[in-house]
Tab-separated table of C-alpha atoms in Angstrom:
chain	number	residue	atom	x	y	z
J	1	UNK	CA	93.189	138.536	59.758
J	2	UNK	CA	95.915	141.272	59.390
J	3	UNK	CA	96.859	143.166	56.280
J	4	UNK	CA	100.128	144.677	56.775
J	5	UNK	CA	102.826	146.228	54.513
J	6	UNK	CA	105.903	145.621	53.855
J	7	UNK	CA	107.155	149.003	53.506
J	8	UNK	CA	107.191	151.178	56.851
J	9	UNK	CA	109.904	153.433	57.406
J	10	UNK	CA	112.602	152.087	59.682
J	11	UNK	CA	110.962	148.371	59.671
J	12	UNK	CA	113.561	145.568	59.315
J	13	UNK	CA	110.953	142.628	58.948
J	14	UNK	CA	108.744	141.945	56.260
J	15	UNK	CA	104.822	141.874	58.131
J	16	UNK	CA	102.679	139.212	57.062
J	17	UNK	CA	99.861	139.624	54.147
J	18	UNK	CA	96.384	139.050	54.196
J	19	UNK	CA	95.936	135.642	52.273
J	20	UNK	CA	94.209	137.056	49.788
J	21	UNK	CA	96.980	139.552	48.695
J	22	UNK	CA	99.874	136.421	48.243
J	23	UNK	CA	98.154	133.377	47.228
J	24	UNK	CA	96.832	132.391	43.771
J	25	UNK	CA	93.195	131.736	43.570
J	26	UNK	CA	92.841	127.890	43.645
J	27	UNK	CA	90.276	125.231	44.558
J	28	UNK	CA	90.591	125.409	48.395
J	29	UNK	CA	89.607	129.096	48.929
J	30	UNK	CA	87.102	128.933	46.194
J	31	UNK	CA	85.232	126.143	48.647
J	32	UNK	CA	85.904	128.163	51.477
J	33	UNK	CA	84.410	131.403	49.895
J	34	UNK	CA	81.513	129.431	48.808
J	35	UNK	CA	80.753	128.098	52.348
J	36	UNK	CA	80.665	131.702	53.233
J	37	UNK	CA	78.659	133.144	50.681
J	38	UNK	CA	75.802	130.355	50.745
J	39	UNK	CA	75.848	131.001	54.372
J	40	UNK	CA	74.875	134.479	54.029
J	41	UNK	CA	72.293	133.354	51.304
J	42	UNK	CA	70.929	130.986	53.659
J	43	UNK	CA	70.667	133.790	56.285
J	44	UNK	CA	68.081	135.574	53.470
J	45	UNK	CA	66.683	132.255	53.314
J	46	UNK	CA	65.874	132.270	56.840
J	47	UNK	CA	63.409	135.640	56.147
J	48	UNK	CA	61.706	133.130	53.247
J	49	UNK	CA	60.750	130.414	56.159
J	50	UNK	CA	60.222	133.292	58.784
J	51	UNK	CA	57.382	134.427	55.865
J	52	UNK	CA	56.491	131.502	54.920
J	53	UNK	CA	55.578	130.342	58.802
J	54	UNK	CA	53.463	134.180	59.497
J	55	UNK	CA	51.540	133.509	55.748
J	56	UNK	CA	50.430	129.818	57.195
J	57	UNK	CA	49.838	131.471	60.547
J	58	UNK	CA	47.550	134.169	59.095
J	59	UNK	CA	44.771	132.207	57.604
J	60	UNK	CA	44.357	130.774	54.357
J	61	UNK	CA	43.977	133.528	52.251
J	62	UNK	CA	47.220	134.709	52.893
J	63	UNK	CA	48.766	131.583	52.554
J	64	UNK	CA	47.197	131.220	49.466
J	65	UNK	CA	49.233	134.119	48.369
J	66	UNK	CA	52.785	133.033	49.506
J	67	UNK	CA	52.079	130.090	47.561
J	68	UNK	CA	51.263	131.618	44.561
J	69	UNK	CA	54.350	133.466	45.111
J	70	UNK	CA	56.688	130.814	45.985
J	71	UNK	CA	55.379	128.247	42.865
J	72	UNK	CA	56.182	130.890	40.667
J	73	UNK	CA	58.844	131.085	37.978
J	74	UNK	CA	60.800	133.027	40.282
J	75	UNK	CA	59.943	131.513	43.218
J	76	UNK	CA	61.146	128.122	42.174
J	77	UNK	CA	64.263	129.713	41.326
J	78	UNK	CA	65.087	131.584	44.427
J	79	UNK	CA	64.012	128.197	46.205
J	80	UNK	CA	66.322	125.707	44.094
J	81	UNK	CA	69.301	128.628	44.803
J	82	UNK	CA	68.201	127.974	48.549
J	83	UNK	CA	67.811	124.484	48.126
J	84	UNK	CA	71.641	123.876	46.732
J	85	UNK	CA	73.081	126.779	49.523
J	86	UNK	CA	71.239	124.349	51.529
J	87	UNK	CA	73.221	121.431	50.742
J	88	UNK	CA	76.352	122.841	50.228
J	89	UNK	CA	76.644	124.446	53.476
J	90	UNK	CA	75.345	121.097	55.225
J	91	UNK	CA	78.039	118.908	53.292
J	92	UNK	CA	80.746	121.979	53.819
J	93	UNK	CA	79.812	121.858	57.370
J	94	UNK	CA	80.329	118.060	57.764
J	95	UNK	CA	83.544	118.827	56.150
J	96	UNK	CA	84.610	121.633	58.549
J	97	UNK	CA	83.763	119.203	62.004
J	98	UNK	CA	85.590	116.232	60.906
J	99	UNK	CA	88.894	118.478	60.197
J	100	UNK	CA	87.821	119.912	64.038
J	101	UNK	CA	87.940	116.110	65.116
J	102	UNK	CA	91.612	116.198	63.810
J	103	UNK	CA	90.866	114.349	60.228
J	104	UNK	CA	91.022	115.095	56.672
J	105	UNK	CA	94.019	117.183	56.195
J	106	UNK	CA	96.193	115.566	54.186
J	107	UNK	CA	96.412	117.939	50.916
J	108	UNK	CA	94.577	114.698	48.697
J	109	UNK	CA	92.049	114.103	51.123
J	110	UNK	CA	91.240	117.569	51.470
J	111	UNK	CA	90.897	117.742	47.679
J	112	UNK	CA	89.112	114.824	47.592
J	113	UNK	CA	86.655	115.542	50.258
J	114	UNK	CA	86.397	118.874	49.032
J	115	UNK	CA	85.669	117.860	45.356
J	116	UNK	CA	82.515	114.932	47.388
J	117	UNK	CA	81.155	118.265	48.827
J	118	UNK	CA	81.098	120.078	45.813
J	119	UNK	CA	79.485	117.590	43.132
J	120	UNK	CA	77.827	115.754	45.996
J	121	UNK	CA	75.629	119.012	46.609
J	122	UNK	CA	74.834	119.491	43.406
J	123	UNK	CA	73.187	116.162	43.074
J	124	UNK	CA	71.902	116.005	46.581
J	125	UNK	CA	70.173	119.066	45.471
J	126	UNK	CA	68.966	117.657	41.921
J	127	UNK	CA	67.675	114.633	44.251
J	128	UNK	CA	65.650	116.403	46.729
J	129	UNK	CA	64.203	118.210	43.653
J	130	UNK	CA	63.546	115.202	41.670
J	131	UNK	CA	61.790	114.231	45.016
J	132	UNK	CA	59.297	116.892	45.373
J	133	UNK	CA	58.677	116.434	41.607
J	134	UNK	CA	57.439	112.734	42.432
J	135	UNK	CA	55.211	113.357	45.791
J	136	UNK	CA	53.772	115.957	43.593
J	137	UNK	CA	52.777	113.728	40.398
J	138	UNK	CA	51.567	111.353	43.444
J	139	UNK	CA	49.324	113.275	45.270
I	1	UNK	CA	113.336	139.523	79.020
I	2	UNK	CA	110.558	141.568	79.928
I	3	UNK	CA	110.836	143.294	83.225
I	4	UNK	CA	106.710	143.347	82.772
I	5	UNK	CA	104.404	141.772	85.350
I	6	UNK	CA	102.657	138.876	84.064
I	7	UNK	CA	99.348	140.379	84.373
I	8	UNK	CA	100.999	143.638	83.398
I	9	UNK	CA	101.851	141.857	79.709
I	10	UNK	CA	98.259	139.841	79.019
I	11	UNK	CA	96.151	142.909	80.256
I	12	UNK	CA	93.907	144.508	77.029
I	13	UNK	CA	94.482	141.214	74.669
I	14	UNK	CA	91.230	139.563	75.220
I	15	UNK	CA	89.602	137.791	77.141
I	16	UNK	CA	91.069	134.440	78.650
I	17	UNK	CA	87.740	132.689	79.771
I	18	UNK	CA	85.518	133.510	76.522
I	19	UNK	CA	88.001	133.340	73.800
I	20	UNK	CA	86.801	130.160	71.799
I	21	UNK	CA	82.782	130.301	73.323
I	22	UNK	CA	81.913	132.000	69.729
I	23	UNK	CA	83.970	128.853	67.944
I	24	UNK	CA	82.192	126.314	70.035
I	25	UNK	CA	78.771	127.445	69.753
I	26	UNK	CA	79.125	127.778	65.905
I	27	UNK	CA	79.892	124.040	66.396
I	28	UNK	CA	76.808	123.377	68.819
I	29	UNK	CA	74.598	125.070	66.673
I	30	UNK	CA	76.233	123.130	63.388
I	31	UNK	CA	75.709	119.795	64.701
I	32	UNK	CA	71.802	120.585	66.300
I	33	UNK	CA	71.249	122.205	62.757
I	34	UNK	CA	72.585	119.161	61.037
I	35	UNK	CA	69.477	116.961	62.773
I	36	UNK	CA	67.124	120.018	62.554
I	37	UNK	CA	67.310	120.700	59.195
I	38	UNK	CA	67.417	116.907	57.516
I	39	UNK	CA	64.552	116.859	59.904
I	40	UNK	CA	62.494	119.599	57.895
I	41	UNK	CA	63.933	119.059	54.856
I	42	UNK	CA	62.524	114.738	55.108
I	43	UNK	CA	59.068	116.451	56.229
I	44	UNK	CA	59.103	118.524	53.249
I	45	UNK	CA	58.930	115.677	51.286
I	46	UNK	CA	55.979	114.614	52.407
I	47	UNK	CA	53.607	118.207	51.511
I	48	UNK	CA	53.134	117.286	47.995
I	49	UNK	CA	51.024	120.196	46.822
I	50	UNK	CA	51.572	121.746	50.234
I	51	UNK	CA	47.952	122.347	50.994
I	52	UNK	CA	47.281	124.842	53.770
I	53	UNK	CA	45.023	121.832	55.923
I	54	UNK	CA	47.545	119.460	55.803
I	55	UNK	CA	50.301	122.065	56.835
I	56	UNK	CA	48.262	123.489	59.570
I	57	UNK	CA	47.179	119.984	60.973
I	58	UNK	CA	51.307	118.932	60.717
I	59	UNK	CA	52.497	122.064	62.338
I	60	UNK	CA	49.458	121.740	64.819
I	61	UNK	CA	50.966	118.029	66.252
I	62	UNK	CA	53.040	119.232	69.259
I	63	UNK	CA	56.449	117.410	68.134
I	64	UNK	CA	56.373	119.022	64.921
I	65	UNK	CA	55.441	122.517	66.826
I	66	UNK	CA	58.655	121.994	69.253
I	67	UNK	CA	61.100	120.999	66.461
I	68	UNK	CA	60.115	124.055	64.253
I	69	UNK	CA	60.803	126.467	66.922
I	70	UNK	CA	64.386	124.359	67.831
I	71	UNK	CA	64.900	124.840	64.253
I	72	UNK	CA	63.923	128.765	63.930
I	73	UNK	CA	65.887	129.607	67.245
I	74	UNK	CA	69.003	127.511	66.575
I	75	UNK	CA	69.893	128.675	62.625
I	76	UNK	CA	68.774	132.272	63.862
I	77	UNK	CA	71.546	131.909	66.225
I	78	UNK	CA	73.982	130.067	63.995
I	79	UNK	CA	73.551	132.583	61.127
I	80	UNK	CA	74.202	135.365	63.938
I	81	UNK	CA	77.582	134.008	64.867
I	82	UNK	CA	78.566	133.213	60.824
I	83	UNK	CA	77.152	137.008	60.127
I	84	UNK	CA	79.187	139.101	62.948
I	85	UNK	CA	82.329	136.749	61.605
I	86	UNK	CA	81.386	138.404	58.076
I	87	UNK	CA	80.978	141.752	59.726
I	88	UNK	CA	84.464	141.551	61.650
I	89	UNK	CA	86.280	140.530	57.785
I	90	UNK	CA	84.501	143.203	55.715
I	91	UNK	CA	83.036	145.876	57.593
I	92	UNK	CA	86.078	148.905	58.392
I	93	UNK	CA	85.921	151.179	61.565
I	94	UNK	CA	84.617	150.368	65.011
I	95	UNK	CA	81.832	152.436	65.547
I	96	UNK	CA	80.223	150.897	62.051
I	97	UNK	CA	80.919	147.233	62.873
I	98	UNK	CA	79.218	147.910	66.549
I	99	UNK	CA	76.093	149.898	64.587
I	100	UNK	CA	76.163	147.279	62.093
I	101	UNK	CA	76.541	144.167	64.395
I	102	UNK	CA	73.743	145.849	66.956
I	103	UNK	CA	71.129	145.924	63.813
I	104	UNK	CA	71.811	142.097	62.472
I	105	UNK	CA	71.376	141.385	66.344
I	106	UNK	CA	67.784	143.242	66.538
I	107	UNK	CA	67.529	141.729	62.667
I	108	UNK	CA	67.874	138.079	63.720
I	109	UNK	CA	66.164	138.382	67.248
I	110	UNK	CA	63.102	139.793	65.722
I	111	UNK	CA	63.421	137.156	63.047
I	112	UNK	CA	63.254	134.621	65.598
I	113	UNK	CA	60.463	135.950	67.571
I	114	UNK	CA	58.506	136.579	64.658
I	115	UNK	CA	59.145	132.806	63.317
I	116	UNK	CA	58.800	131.043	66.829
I	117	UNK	CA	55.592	133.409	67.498
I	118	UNK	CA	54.120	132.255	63.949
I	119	UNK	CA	54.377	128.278	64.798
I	120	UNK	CA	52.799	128.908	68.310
I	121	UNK	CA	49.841	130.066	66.583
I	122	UNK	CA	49.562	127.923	64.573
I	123	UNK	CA	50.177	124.991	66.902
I	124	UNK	CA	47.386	126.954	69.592
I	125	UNK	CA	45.028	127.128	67.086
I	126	UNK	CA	45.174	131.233	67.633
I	127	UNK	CA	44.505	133.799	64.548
I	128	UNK	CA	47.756	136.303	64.093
């Protein structure tokens, strides 16, 4: 991506802008920030599992601990933020290879597909909670 | 028209041979990810209070062992290549992106090795 201006001395031709300096903010970009920044949370996320895996792996004490950590007020929050960057990034994904396949870009589809990605993650997410709940009142 | 050579003109643009490999290993990684993590995400489901016996005997069965490292090594990977993409948008100057780019590197190989190490462990029945 190049930012360039318009101004130079002596320059005839008007360079090209950065998207984000000439287009309005609209649903599209908002998507593709979101893939972007759920990515990077997901990254974090990876330290979480990486913990997670070296509490387990250091007895049961210290497990004990990460648990305690993780079921807490906080933890269930950071978790249900991972859970939905999770999902979105999965569904966002999907999205992404079938426009690589060559399909998908009509400017309704895209909305469309973007808008099943969007909600769908959300109650993928609510789901997969609503899950856990259950094997938990099981057990 | 250019009097240039044909090499002359493509010399210092790139590389010809390696050009999309970053593209087509995000997509590699994507789709092994995409198996991987419904994968974990279906075992999850099955913890219920996730007791520390019934995690250690799960991780202990060699399929579940293999897949977990897959899974560590493969979205360390993936979130390297979506990471330096982040770090070539947002981070100005070259010397800072190459500092910055060599530390997620070490960041996400120790990651890695720290994760995959972790399940072997566990799986060998060793104490970390």
């Amino acid at each position: 991506m190049s930012t360039g201006t318009s101004s130079s001395a002596g320059s005839k031709h008007v360079r090209p802008l950065s998207p984000f300096m000439m287009y309005r903010w609209q649903y599209s970009n908002t998507l593709s920030i979101l893939n972007r920044i759920t990515g990077i949370l997901l990254s974090i996320g990876l330290l979480l599992l990486v913990y997670w895996l070296i509490a387990l792996a250091s007895g049961a004490d210290a497990y004990a601990k990460a648990r305690t950590l993780l079921t807490s007020p906080l933890g269930y929050a950071v978790l249900s933020g991972f859970t939905f960057s999770f999902f979105y990034h999965l569904l966002n994904g999907v999205r992404h290879l079938v426009w690589d396949v060559g399909y998908g870009f009509e400017k309704s589809t895209a909305r469309k597909s973007g808008w099943l990605v969007f909600l769908g993650s959300i109650v993928v997410t609510l789901f997969f909670w609503f899950l856990v709940y259950n094997t938990r009142g099981a057990a | 028209m250019s009097l240039r050579s044909p090499m002359g003109r493509v010399l210092g643009l790139g590389t010809a041979k390696g050009g999309s490999h970053h593209w087509w290993m995000q997509r590699v990684t994507s789709v092994a990810l995409l198996l991987l993590t419904l994968w974990f995400a279906a075992s999850l489901l099955h913890f219920a209070t996730f007791d520390y016996a019934v995690l250690i005997e799960w991780i202990g069965k060699p399929v579940n062992a293999v897949l977990l490292s897959l899974l560590i090594g493969t979205s360390t990977y993936h979130s390297l290549l979506g990471v330096q993409v982040v770090i070539e948008d947002y981070v100005v100057g070259k010397l800072l992106k190459t500092v910055v780019m060599m530390l997620l590197s070490f960041v996400h190989a120790a990651v890695a090795a720290l994760g995959i190490f972790a399940v072997l462990c566990i799986a060998f029945g060793v104490a970390a």
